[in-house]
Amino acid sequence: MNMIRILASDGLDKSAVKKLCENNCEVVEKFYNAEELAKELCNYDVLVVRSATKVRKPVIDAAAEGGRLKLVIRAGVGVDNIDVKYAREKGIKVTNTPKASSASVAELTIAHIFSLARFVGVANVTLREGKWEKKAYKGIEINGKTLGLVGFGRIAREVAKKANALGMNVIYTDILGKLDGCDEFKFMSLDELLKNSDFISVHVPFIKEDGALIKEKQINMMKDGAFIINCARGGVVCETALLKALNSGKLAGAGLDVFEQEPAKNMALINHLNVSVTPHIGGSTVEAQKRIGMEVVSIILK
């Protein structure tokens, strides 16, 4: 049996690499830009990516022409950095690891809710600057507040359970409508959800052709003083509209782990005093990366 060559362009958990090497695989961990990646894929059977590597048509064309690449795995939830349909048309299978990081992303979502409610981020910064602004940071309790979840897949359901345990009232909307087995949470249309939520968290993919789901029109439907959290995908929430709403006071704050451009360069948004930010670390926990790694191993060996 020929050795399976795997390119993990955005890295892979060490235990997963060890397991693969024990099963007649060679794993190369190296990032390539799109042009270099297109040239290199003729040397690999499997490509494993996270968020940084983009697998678009030119890369897929080169891989198909090379004739060796059989499988692309997104080590994470979404696959929007891969032209999935086009790859499959070219005979390259595409899959992901949808379950492995759900708990980690859900916990970060809750962390941003707490950060916004109690000024954790900005108070941390000003205190380190030698300022004692105790009176400026009168927060709110999240107990009794309504959390609206836009999209109700695996991650959103994890958020719902945790938020419910913290005393929040959870409502949701989903493109599939009211979902079976979710009767403990109230379904609403998107418009209704926006009007009734104190906190809104988005859990949907970014579809380039459709653009942002949450634009100025949707923000204007929200309660004055509401908060929005995006740990899903950059672009789902329009950053221009969001910044305008924060500056006007329409929104009280935003928690962001993802951005329209990454690494993030919208410094006006990042440095806004009412914004809690993290650099796309939703799935970056020891536990999630081990689960993702083992799921990648299982997919490749199968």
PDB file of C-alpha atoms in Angstrom:
ATOM      1  CA  MET A   1       0.000   0.000   0.000  1.00  0.00           C
ATOM      2  CA  ASN A   2       1.404   3.388  -0.986  1.00  0.00           C
ATOM      3  CA  MET A   3       1.905   5.934   1.768  1.00  0.00           C
ATOM      4  CA  ILE A   4      -0.878   8.549   2.001  1.00  0.00           C
ATOM      5  CA  ARG A   5       0.555  12.069   1.823  1.00  0.00           C
ATOM      6  CA  ILE A   6      -1.379  14.703   3.758  1.00  0.00           C
ATOM      7  CA  LEU A   7      -0.870  18.458   3.667  1.00  0.00           C
ATOM      8  CA  ALA A   8      -2.147  20.132   6.847  1.00  0.00           C
ATOM      9  CA  SER A   9      -1.770  23.689   5.625  1.00  0.00           C
ATOM     10  CA  ASP A  10      -3.123  25.321   8.804  1.00  0.00           C
ATOM     11  CA  GLY A  11      -1.625  22.807  11.241  1.00  0.00           C
ATOM     12  CA  LEU A  12      -3.066  19.760  13.008  1.00  0.00           C
ATOM     13  CA  ASP A  13      -3.126  18.498  16.592  1.00  0.00           C
ATOM     14  CA  LYS A  14       0.039  16.559  17.468  1.00  0.00           C
ATOM     15  CA  SER A  15      -1.833  13.477  18.647  1.00  0.00           C
ATOM     16  CA  ALA A  16      -3.647  13.341  15.294  1.00  0.00           C
ATOM     17  CA  VAL A  17      -0.373  13.659  13.383  1.00  0.00           C
ATOM     18  CA  LYS A  18       1.114  10.820  15.455  1.00  0.00           C
ATOM     19  CA  LYS A  19      -1.922   8.597  14.837  1.00  0.00           C
ATOM     20  CA  LEU A  20      -1.783   9.225  11.089  1.00  0.00           C
ATOM     21  CA  CYS A  21       1.939   8.495  10.941  1.00  0.00           C
ATOM     22  CA  GLU A  22       1.290   5.191  12.711  1.00  0.00           C
ATOM     23  CA  ASN A  23      -1.156   4.329   9.927  1.00  0.00           C
ATOM     24  CA  ASN A  24       1.031   4.648   6.840  1.00  0.00           C
ATOM     25  CA  CYS A  25       0.558   8.389   6.383  1.00  0.00           C
ATOM     26  CA  GLU A  26       3.016  11.219   5.929  1.00  0.00           C
ATOM     27  CA  VAL A  27       1.847  14.577   7.301  1.00  0.00           C
ATOM     28  CA  VAL A  28       3.359  17.861   6.171  1.00  0.00           C
ATOM     29  CA  GLU A  29       2.373  20.939   8.161  1.00  0.00           C
ATOM     30  CA  LYS A  30       3.104  23.974   6.015  1.00  0.00           C
ATOM     31  CA  PHE A  31       1.075  26.998   4.897  1.00  0.00           C
ATOM     32  CA  TYR A  32       1.115  27.981   1.220  1.00  0.00           C
ATOM     33  CA  ASN A  33      -0.471  30.974  -0.457  1.00  0.00           C
ATOM     34  CA  ALA A  34      -2.987  30.192  -3.204  1.00  0.00           C
ATOM     35  CA  GLU A  35      -0.467  30.195  -6.054  1.00  0.00           C
ATOM     36  CA  GLU A  36       2.005  27.971  -4.202  1.00  0.00           C
ATOM     37  CA  LEU A  37      -0.776  25.683  -2.978  1.00  0.00           C
ATOM     38  CA  ALA A  38      -1.971  25.095  -6.531  1.00  0.00           C
ATOM     39  CA  LYS A  39       1.505  23.901  -7.482  1.00  0.00           C
ATOM     40  CA  GLU A  40       2.016  21.729  -4.399  1.00  0.00           C
ATOM     41  CA  LEU A  41      -1.243  19.761  -4.390  1.00  0.00           C
ATOM     42  CA  CYS A  42      -0.073  17.423  -7.135  1.00  0.00           C
ATOM     43  CA  ASN A  43       2.118  15.882  -4.407  1.00  0.00           C
ATOM     44  CA  TYR A  44      -0.659  15.124  -1.903  1.00  0.00           C
ATOM     45  CA  ASP A  45      -3.623  12.776  -1.505  1.00  0.00           C
ATOM     46  CA  VAL A  46      -5.369  14.805   1.216  1.00  0.00           C
ATOM     47  CA  LEU A  47      -5.540  18.503   2.083  1.00  0.00           C
ATOM     48  CA  VAL A  48      -6.556  19.503   5.622  1.00  0.00           C
ATOM     49  CA  VAL A  49      -7.390  23.185   6.160  1.00  0.00           C
ATOM     50  CA  ARG A  50      -8.807  25.431   8.858  1.00  0.00           C
ATOM     51  CA  SER A  51      -9.811  29.047   8.189  1.00  0.00           C
ATOM     52  CA  ALA A  52      -6.628  30.581   6.788  1.00  0.00           C
ATOM     53  CA  THR A  53      -6.317  28.453   3.642  1.00  0.00           C
ATOM     54  CA  LYS A  54      -8.764  29.243   0.834  1.00  0.00           C
ATOM     55  CA  VAL A  55      -9.523  26.439  -1.626  1.00  0.00           C
ATOM     56  CA  ARG A  56     -10.939  28.249  -4.652  1.00  0.00           C
ATOM     57  CA  LYS A  57     -11.393  27.279  -8.309  1.00  0.00           C
ATOM     58  CA  PRO A  58      -7.788  27.899  -9.522  1.00  0.00           C
ATOM     59  CA  VAL A  59      -6.437  25.708  -6.708  1.00  0.00           C
ATOM     60  CA  ILE A  60      -9.030  23.028  -7.409  1.00  0.00           C
ATOM     61  CA  ASP A  61      -8.302  23.123 -11.149  1.00  0.00           C
ATOM     62  CA  ALA A  62      -4.592  22.597 -10.497  1.00  0.00           C
ATOM     63  CA  ALA A  63      -5.308  19.754  -8.057  1.00  0.00           C
ATOM     64  CA  ALA A  64      -7.673  18.061 -10.515  1.00  0.00           C
ATOM     65  CA  GLU A  65      -5.127  18.384 -13.302  1.00  0.00           C
ATOM     66  CA  GLY A  66      -2.476  16.863 -11.038  1.00  0.00           C
ATOM     67  CA  GLY A  67      -4.821  13.937 -10.495  1.00  0.00           C
ATOM     68  CA  ARG A  68      -3.627  12.949  -7.033  1.00  0.00           C
ATOM     69  CA  LEU A  69      -5.738  14.921  -4.541  1.00  0.00           C
ATOM     70  CA  LYS A  70      -8.760  12.881  -3.433  1.00  0.00           C
ATOM     71  CA  LEU A  71     -10.016  14.636  -0.318  1.00  0.00           C
ATOM     72  CA  VAL A  72     -10.216  18.096   1.268  1.00  0.00           C
ATOM     73  CA  ILE A  73     -11.111  18.270   4.968  1.00  0.00           C
ATOM     74  CA  ARG A  74     -12.120  21.472   6.707  1.00  0.00           C
ATOM     75  CA  ALA A  75     -10.924  20.940  10.289  1.00  0.00           C
ATOM     76  CA  GLY A  76     -13.832  22.857  11.765  1.00  0.00           C
ATOM     77  CA  VAL A  77     -17.496  23.613  11.246  1.00  0.00           C
ATOM     78  CA  GLY A  78     -18.073  25.679   8.095  1.00  0.00           C
ATOM     79  CA  VAL A  79     -16.780  25.023   4.591  1.00  0.00           C
ATOM     80  CA  ASP A  80     -17.226  28.511   3.152  1.00  0.00           C
ATOM     81  CA  ASN A  81     -13.473  28.864   2.504  1.00  0.00           C
ATOM     82  CA  ILE A  82     -13.778  25.971   0.023  1.00  0.00           C
ATOM     83  CA  ASP A  83     -15.607  25.950  -3.327  1.00  0.00           C
ATOM     84  CA  VAL A  84     -17.294  22.705  -2.351  1.00  0.00           C
ATOM     85  CA  LYS A  85     -19.571  22.131  -5.340  1.00  0.00           C
ATOM     86  CA  TYR A  86     -16.791  22.834  -7.829  1.00  0.00           C
ATOM     87  CA  ALA A  87     -14.378  20.500  -6.045  1.00  0.00           C
ATOM     88  CA  ARG A  88     -16.919  17.683  -6.074  1.00  0.00           C
ATOM     89  CA  GLU A  89     -17.580  18.260  -9.762  1.00  0.00           C
ATOM     90  CA  LYS A  90     -13.862  17.733 -10.282  1.00  0.00           C
ATOM     91  CA  GLY A  91     -13.975  14.431  -8.386  1.00  0.00           C
ATOM     92  CA  ILE A  92     -12.493  15.721  -5.122  1.00  0.00           C
ATOM     93  CA  LYS A  93     -14.429  14.858  -1.974  1.00  0.00           C
ATOM     94  CA  VAL A  94     -14.970  17.629   0.588  1.00  0.00           C
ATOM     95  CA  THR A  95     -15.961  17.145   4.210  1.00  0.00           C
ATOM     96  CA  ASN A  96     -15.631  18.850   7.587  1.00  0.00           C
ATOM     97  CA  THR A  97     -15.691  18.120  11.332  1.00  0.00           C
ATOM     98  CA  PRO A  98     -18.990  19.706  12.394  1.00  0.00           C
ATOM     99  CA  LYS A  99     -19.317  18.337  15.925  1.00  0.00           C
ATOM    100  CA  ALA A 100     -15.832  18.698  17.339  1.00  0.00           C
ATOM    101  CA  SER A 101     -15.685  22.415  18.178  1.00  0.00           C
ATOM    102  CA  SER A 102     -19.335  23.141  18.998  1.00  0.00           C
ATOM    103  CA  ALA A 103     -18.850  23.318  22.774  1.00  0.00           C
ATOM    104  CA  SER A 104     -15.795  25.567  22.469  1.00  0.00           C
ATOM    105  CA  VAL A 105     -17.483  28.092  20.163  1.00  0.00           C
ATOM    106  CA  ALA A 106     -20.579  28.077  22.373  1.00  0.00           C
ATOM    107  CA  GLU A 107     -18.495  28.835  25.454  1.00  0.00           C
ATOM    108  CA  LEU A 108     -16.754  31.743  23.708  1.00  0.00           C
ATOM    109  CA  THR A 109     -20.164  33.122  22.733  1.00  0.00           C
ATOM    110  CA  ILE A 110     -21.211  33.065  26.390  1.00  0.00           C
ATOM    111  CA  ALA A 111     -17.872  34.657  27.327  1.00  0.00           C
ATOM    112  CA  HIS A 112     -18.582  37.595  25.004  1.00  0.00           C
ATOM    113  CA  ILE A 113     -22.058  37.981  26.505  1.00  0.00           C
ATOM    114  CA  PHE A 114     -20.526  38.254  29.985  1.00  0.00           C
ATOM    115  CA  SER A 115     -17.801  40.594  28.729  1.00  0.00           C
ATOM    116  CA  LEU A 116     -20.386  42.965  27.244  1.00  0.00           C
ATOM    117  CA  ALA A 117     -22.766  42.815  30.191  1.00  0.00           C
ATOM    118  CA  ARG A 118     -20.032  43.587  32.748  1.00  0.00           C
ATOM    119  CA  PHE A 119     -17.499  45.652  30.726  1.00  0.00           C
ATOM    120  CA  VAL A 120     -14.831  42.984  31.260  1.00  0.00           C
ATOM    121  CA  GLY A 121     -12.805  43.874  28.165  1.00  0.00           C
ATOM    122  CA  VAL A 122     -12.666  47.655  28.436  1.00  0.00           C
ATOM    123  CA  ALA A 123     -12.350  47.662  32.249  1.00  0.00           C
ATOM    124  CA  ASN A 124      -9.368  45.338  31.923  1.00  0.00           C
ATOM    125  CA  VAL A 125      -7.685  47.788  29.552  1.00  0.00           C
ATOM    126  CA  THR A 126      -8.383  50.996  31.496  1.00  0.00           C
ATOM    127  CA  LEU A 127      -7.350  49.478  34.825  1.00  0.00           C
ATOM    128  CA  ARG A 128      -4.014  48.465  33.308  1.00  0.00           C
ATOM    129  CA  GLU A 129      -3.662  52.086  32.178  1.00  0.00           C
ATOM    130  CA  GLY A 130      -3.875  53.159  35.808  1.00  0.00           C
ATOM    131  CA  LYS A 131      -7.493  54.354  35.680  1.00  0.00           C
ATOM    132  CA  TRP A 132     -10.002  53.435  38.403  1.00  0.00           C
ATOM    133  CA  GLU A 133     -13.301  53.947  36.544  1.00  0.00           C
ATOM    134  CA  LYS A 134     -15.571  52.008  38.864  1.00  0.00           C
ATOM    135  CA  LYS A 135     -18.554  54.337  38.389  1.00  0.00           C
ATOM    136  CA  ALA A 136     -18.332  54.113  34.592  1.00  0.00           C
ATOM    137  CA  TYR A 137     -18.891  50.373  34.491  1.00  0.00           C
ATOM    138  CA  LYS A 138     -22.354  49.756  35.879  1.00  0.00           C
ATOM    139  CA  GLY A 139     -23.288  46.582  34.052  1.00  0.00           C
ATOM    140  CA  ILE A 140     -26.392  44.461  33.719  1.00  0.00           C
ATOM    141  CA  GLU A 141     -27.310  40.949  34.837  1.00  0.00           C
ATOM    142  CA  ILE A 142     -27.904  38.463  32.048  1.00  0.00           C
ATOM    143  CA  ASN A 143     -30.378  36.543  34.199  1.00  0.00           C
ATOM    144  CA  GLY A 144     -33.855  37.260  32.840  1.00  0.00           C
ATOM    145  CA  LYS A 145     -32.597  38.787  29.599  1.00  0.00           C
ATOM    146  CA  THR A 146     -33.710  37.438  26.215  1.00  0.00           C
ATOM    147  CA  LEU A 147     -31.118  35.846  23.954  1.00  0.00           C
ATOM    148  CA  GLY A 148     -32.051  35.527  20.288  1.00  0.00           C
ATOM    149  CA  LEU A 149     -30.154  32.922  18.282  1.00  0.00           C
ATOM    150  CA  VAL A 150     -30.052  33.413  14.511  1.00  0.00           C
ATOM    151  CA  GLY A 151     -29.571  29.922  13.111  1.00  0.00           C
ATOM    152  CA  PHE A 152     -30.150  26.923  15.360  1.00  0.00           C
ATOM    153  CA  GLY A 153     -27.575  24.306  14.443  1.00  0.00           C
ATOM    154  CA  ARG A 154     -25.202  22.418  16.736  1.00  0.00           C
ATOM    155  CA  ILE A 155     -23.348  25.449  18.109  1.00  0.00           C
ATOM    156  CA  ALA A 156     -26.459  27.554  18.652  1.00  0.00           C
ATOM    157  CA  ARG A 157     -28.108  24.691  20.530  1.00  0.00           C
ATOM    158  CA  GLU A 158     -25.072  24.438  22.812  1.00  0.00           C
ATOM    159  CA  VAL A 159     -25.325  28.190  23.423  1.00  0.00           C
ATOM    160  CA  ALA A 160     -29.044  27.819  24.142  1.00  0.00           C
ATOM    161  CA  LYS A 161     -28.456  25.168  26.818  1.00  0.00           C
ATOM    162  CA  LYS A 162     -25.764  27.201  28.556  1.00  0.00           C
ATOM    163  CA  ALA A 163     -27.699  30.464  28.357  1.00  0.00           C
ATOM    164  CA  ASN A 164     -30.837  28.764  29.662  1.00  0.00           C
ATOM    165  CA  ALA A 165     -28.877  27.428  32.626  1.00  0.00           C
ATOM    166  CA  LEU A 166     -27.772  31.010  33.345  1.00  0.00           C
ATOM    167  CA  GLY A 167     -31.376  32.164  33.517  1.00  0.00           C
ATOM    168  CA  MET A 168     -31.684  33.701  30.061  1.00  0.00           C
ATOM    169  CA  ASN A 169     -34.855  33.406  27.990  1.00  0.00           C
ATOM    170  CA  VAL A 170     -33.818  31.817  24.704  1.00  0.00           C
ATOM    171  CA  ILE A 171     -35.593  32.349  21.386  1.00  0.00           C
ATOM    172  CA  TYR A 172     -34.394  31.254  17.956  1.00  0.00           C
ATOM    173  CA  THR A 173     -34.947  31.514  14.241  1.00  0.00           C
ATOM    174  CA  ASP A 174     -33.784  29.130  11.543  1.00  0.00           C
ATOM    175  CA  ILE A 175     -34.017  28.893   7.766  1.00  0.00           C
ATOM    176  CA  LEU A 176     -35.747  25.512   8.228  1.00  0.00           C
ATOM    177  CA  GLY A 177     -38.460  27.017  10.409  1.00  0.00           C
ATOM    178  CA  LYS A 178     -39.537  25.582  13.758  1.00  0.00           C
ATOM    179  CA  LEU A 179     -37.364  22.576  14.540  1.00  0.00           C
ATOM    180  CA  ASP A 180     -38.403  19.236  16.054  1.00  0.00           C
ATOM    181  CA  GLY A 181     -37.039  18.506  19.499  1.00  0.00           C
ATOM    182  CA  CYS A 182     -36.512  22.181  20.375  1.00  0.00           C
ATOM    183  CA  ASP A 183     -39.823  22.890  22.095  1.00  0.00           C
ATOM    184  CA  GLU A 184     -38.153  24.272  25.241  1.00  0.00           C
ATOM    185  CA  PHE A 185     -37.039  27.255  23.146  1.00  0.00           C
ATOM    186  CA  LYS A 186     -39.425  29.589  21.337  1.00  0.00           C
ATOM    187  CA  PHE A 187     -39.261  29.907  17.544  1.00  0.00           C
ATOM    188  CA  MET A 188     -39.737  33.322  15.938  1.00  0.00           C
ATOM    189  CA  SER A 189     -39.249  34.853  12.507  1.00  0.00           C
ATOM    190  CA  LEU A 190     -36.002  36.796  12.090  1.00  0.00           C
ATOM    191  CA  ASP A 191     -37.802  40.139  12.291  1.00  0.00           C
ATOM    192  CA  GLU A 192     -39.650  39.128  15.472  1.00  0.00           C
ATOM    193  CA  LEU A 193     -36.453  37.862  17.037  1.00  0.00           C
ATOM    194  CA  LEU A 194     -34.589  41.095  16.289  1.00  0.00           C
ATOM    195  CA  LYS A 195     -37.360  43.154  17.905  1.00  0.00           C
ATOM    196  CA  ASN A 196     -37.577  41.022  21.062  1.00  0.00           C
ATOM    197  CA  SER A 197     -33.962  40.212  21.969  1.00  0.00           C
ATOM    198  CA  ASP A 198     -31.656  41.901  24.470  1.00  0.00           C
ATOM    199  CA  PHE A 199     -28.717  39.897  23.126  1.00  0.00           C
ATOM    200  CA  ILE A 200     -28.517  38.515  19.577  1.00  0.00           C
ATOM    201  CA  SER A 201     -25.994  35.874  18.551  1.00  0.00           C
ATOM    202  CA  VAL A 202     -25.596  34.800  14.918  1.00  0.00           C
ATOM    203  CA  HIS A 203     -24.828  31.190  14.001  1.00  0.00           C
ATOM    204  CA  VAL A 204     -25.118  31.018  10.216  1.00  0.00           C
ATOM    205  CA  PRO A 205     -22.612  30.679   7.355  1.00  0.00           C
ATOM    206  CA  PHE A 206     -21.580  33.645   5.238  1.00  0.00           C
ATOM    207  CA  ILE A 207     -22.902  33.320   1.699  1.00  0.00           C
ATOM    208  CA  LYS A 208     -20.928  35.639  -0.536  1.00  0.00           C
ATOM    209  CA  GLU A 209     -23.698  35.972  -3.122  1.00  0.00           C
ATOM    210  CA  ASP A 210     -26.200  37.083  -0.459  1.00  0.00           C
ATOM    211  CA  GLY A 211     -23.877  39.368   1.488  1.00  0.00           C
ATOM    212  CA  ALA A 212     -24.445  40.296   5.135  1.00  0.00           C
ATOM    213  CA  LEU A 213     -27.530  38.892   6.840  1.00  0.00           C
ATOM    214  CA  ILE A 214     -27.492  41.620   9.495  1.00  0.00           C
ATOM    215  CA  LYS A 215     -27.382  44.996   7.759  1.00  0.00           C
ATOM    216  CA  GLU A 216     -28.559  48.475   8.759  1.00  0.00           C
ATOM    217  CA  LYS A 217     -32.201  47.536   8.154  1.00  0.00           C
ATOM    218  CA  GLN A 218     -31.998  44.590  10.551  1.00  0.00           C
ATOM    219  CA  ILE A 219     -30.056  46.563  13.168  1.00  0.00           C
ATOM    220  CA  ASN A 220     -32.712  49.258  13.123  1.00  0.00           C
ATOM    221  CA  MET A 221     -35.296  46.603  14.058  1.00  0.00           C
ATOM    222  CA  MET A 222     -33.398  45.731  17.219  1.00  0.00           C
ATOM    223  CA  LYS A 223     -34.126  47.107  20.667  1.00  0.00           C
ATOM    224  CA  ASP A 224     -32.305  50.312  21.538  1.00  0.00           C
ATOM    225  CA  GLY A 225     -29.377  49.250  23.678  1.00  0.00           C
ATOM    226  CA  ALA A 226     -29.274  45.651  22.437  1.00  0.00           C
ATOM    227  CA  PHE A 227     -26.036  43.672  22.061  1.00  0.00           C
ATOM    228  CA  ILE A 228     -24.939  41.525  19.113  1.00  0.00           C
ATOM    229  CA  ILE A 229     -22.421  38.675  19.107  1.00  0.00           C
ATOM    230  CA  ASN A 230     -20.803  37.085  16.071  1.00  0.00           C
ATOM    231  CA  CYS A 231     -18.642  33.996  16.615  1.00  0.00           C
ATOM    232  CA  ALA A 232     -19.805  32.445  13.338  1.00  0.00           C
ATOM    233  CA  ARG A 233     -18.365  34.000  10.185  1.00  0.00           C
ATOM    234  CA  GLY A 234     -17.042  37.407   9.222  1.00  0.00           C
ATOM    235  CA  GLY A 235     -19.384  39.192   6.847  1.00  0.00           C
ATOM    236  CA  VAL A 236     -22.599  37.860   8.375  1.00  0.00           C
ATOM    237  CA  VAL A 237     -22.888  41.183  10.216  1.00  0.00           C
ATOM    238  CA  CYS A 238     -22.127  44.291   8.135  1.00  0.00           C
ATOM    239  CA  GLU A 239     -19.245  46.016   9.926  1.00  0.00           C
ATOM    240  CA  THR A 240     -20.074  49.450   8.485  1.00  0.00           C
ATOM    241  CA  ALA A 241     -23.661  49.275   9.753  1.00  0.00           C
ATOM    242  CA  LEU A 242     -22.503  47.833  13.075  1.00  0.00           C
ATOM    243  CA  LEU A 243     -19.994  50.616  13.693  1.00  0.00           C
ATOM    244  CA  LYS A 244     -22.607  53.238  12.828  1.00  0.00           C
ATOM    245  CA  ALA A 245     -25.046  51.696  15.322  1.00  0.00           C
ATOM    246  CA  LEU A 246     -22.407  51.561  18.050  1.00  0.00           C
ATOM    247  CA  ASN A 247     -21.409  55.184  17.491  1.00  0.00           C
ATOM    248  CA  SER A 248     -25.009  56.377  17.557  1.00  0.00           C
ATOM    249  CA  GLY A 249     -25.856  54.389  20.682  1.00  0.00           C
ATOM    250  CA  LYS A 250     -28.473  52.298  18.881  1.00  0.00           C
ATOM    251  CA  LEU A 251     -26.543  49.212  19.998  1.00  0.00           C
ATOM    252  CA  ALA A 252     -24.946  49.038  23.436  1.00  0.00           C
ATOM    253  CA  GLY A 253     -22.178  46.703  22.357  1.00  0.00           C
ATOM    254  CA  ALA A 254     -20.890  43.903  20.149  1.00  0.00           C
ATOM    255  CA  GLY A 255     -18.867  40.753  20.753  1.00  0.00           C
ATOM    256  CA  LEU A 256     -16.817  39.716  17.728  1.00  0.00           C
ATOM    257  CA  ASP A 257     -14.591  36.719  17.100  1.00  0.00           C
ATOM    258  CA  VAL A 258     -14.777  36.941  13.292  1.00  0.00           C
ATOM    259  CA  PHE A 259     -14.347  39.774  10.812  1.00  0.00           C
ATOM    260  CA  GLU A 260     -14.985  40.689   7.182  1.00  0.00           C
ATOM    261  CA  GLN A 261     -11.227  40.706   6.617  1.00  0.00           C
ATOM    262  CA  GLU A 262      -8.874  38.465   8.575  1.00  0.00           C
ATOM    263  CA  PRO A 263      -6.461  39.287  10.091  1.00  0.00           C
ATOM    264  CA  ALA A 264      -8.835  42.088  11.110  1.00  0.00           C
ATOM    265  CA  LYS A 265      -7.943  45.581   9.939  1.00  0.00           C
ATOM    266  CA  ASN A 266     -11.072  47.556  10.892  1.00  0.00           C
ATOM    267  CA  MET A 267      -9.339  49.338  13.753  1.00  0.00           C
ATOM    268  CA  ALA A 268     -12.235  51.722  14.403  1.00  0.00           C
ATOM    269  CA  LEU A 269     -14.380  48.691  15.209  1.00  0.00           C
ATOM    270  CA  ILE A 270     -11.706  46.731  17.071  1.00  0.00           C
ATOM    271  CA  ASN A 271     -10.817  49.670  19.297  1.00  0.00           C
ATOM    272  CA  HIS A 272     -14.387  50.738  19.999  1.00  0.00           C
ATOM    273  CA  LEU A 273     -14.930  50.890  23.749  1.00  0.00           C
ATOM    274  CA  ASN A 274     -18.210  48.980  23.494  1.00  0.00           C
ATOM    275  CA  VAL A 275     -16.783  46.071  21.522  1.00  0.00           C
ATOM    276  CA  SER A 276     -15.410  42.814  22.956  1.00  0.00           C
ATOM    277  CA  VAL A 277     -13.014  41.231  20.455  1.00  0.00           C
ATOM    278  CA  THR A 278     -11.067  38.007  19.992  1.00  0.00           C
ATOM    279  CA  PRO A 279      -8.990  36.915  16.953  1.00  0.00           C
ATOM    280  CA  HIS A 280     -11.121  34.044  15.539  1.00  0.00           C
ATOM    281  CA  ILE A 281     -10.420  31.673  18.428  1.00  0.00           C
ATOM    282  CA  GLY A 282     -13.849  30.030  18.690  1.00  0.00           C
ATOM    283  CA  GLY A 283     -12.538  26.509  18.151  1.00  0.00           C
ATOM    284  CA  SER A 284      -9.115  27.159  19.669  1.00  0.00           C
ATOM    285  CA  THR A 285      -9.260  25.051  22.807  1.00  0.00           C
ATOM    286  CA  VAL A 286      -7.088  22.090  23.695  1.00  0.00           C
ATOM    287  CA  GLU A 287     -10.147  19.849  23.858  1.00  0.00           C
ATOM    288  CA  ALA A 288     -11.657  20.984  20.553  1.00  0.00           C
ATOM    289  CA  GLN A 289      -8.408  20.634  18.648  1.00  0.00           C
ATOM    290  CA  LYS A 290      -7.916  17.096  19.958  1.00  0.00           C
ATOM    291  CA  ARG A 291     -11.490  16.186  18.941  1.00  0.00           C
ATOM    292  CA  ILE A 292     -11.027  17.810  15.532  1.00  0.00           C
ATOM    293  CA  GLY A 293      -7.725  15.995  15.053  1.00  0.00           C
ATOM    294  CA  MET A 294      -9.224  12.617  15.885  1.00  0.00           C
ATOM    295  CA  GLU A 295     -12.181  13.264  13.582  1.00  0.00           C
ATOM    296  CA  VAL A 296      -9.760  14.153  10.777  1.00  0.00           C
ATOM    297  CA  VAL A 297      -7.897  10.882  11.416  1.00  0.00           C
ATOM    298  CA  SER A 298     -11.138   8.918  11.306  1.00  0.00           C
ATOM    299  CA  ILE A 299     -12.194  10.517   7.997  1.00  0.00           C
ATOM    300  CA  ILE A 300      -8.823   9.912   6.322  1.00  0.00           C
ATOM    301  CA  LEU A 301      -8.446   6.306   7.449  1.00  0.00           C
ATOM    302  CA  LYS A 302     -12.043   5.520   6.461  1.00  0.00           C
TER     303      LYS A 302
END
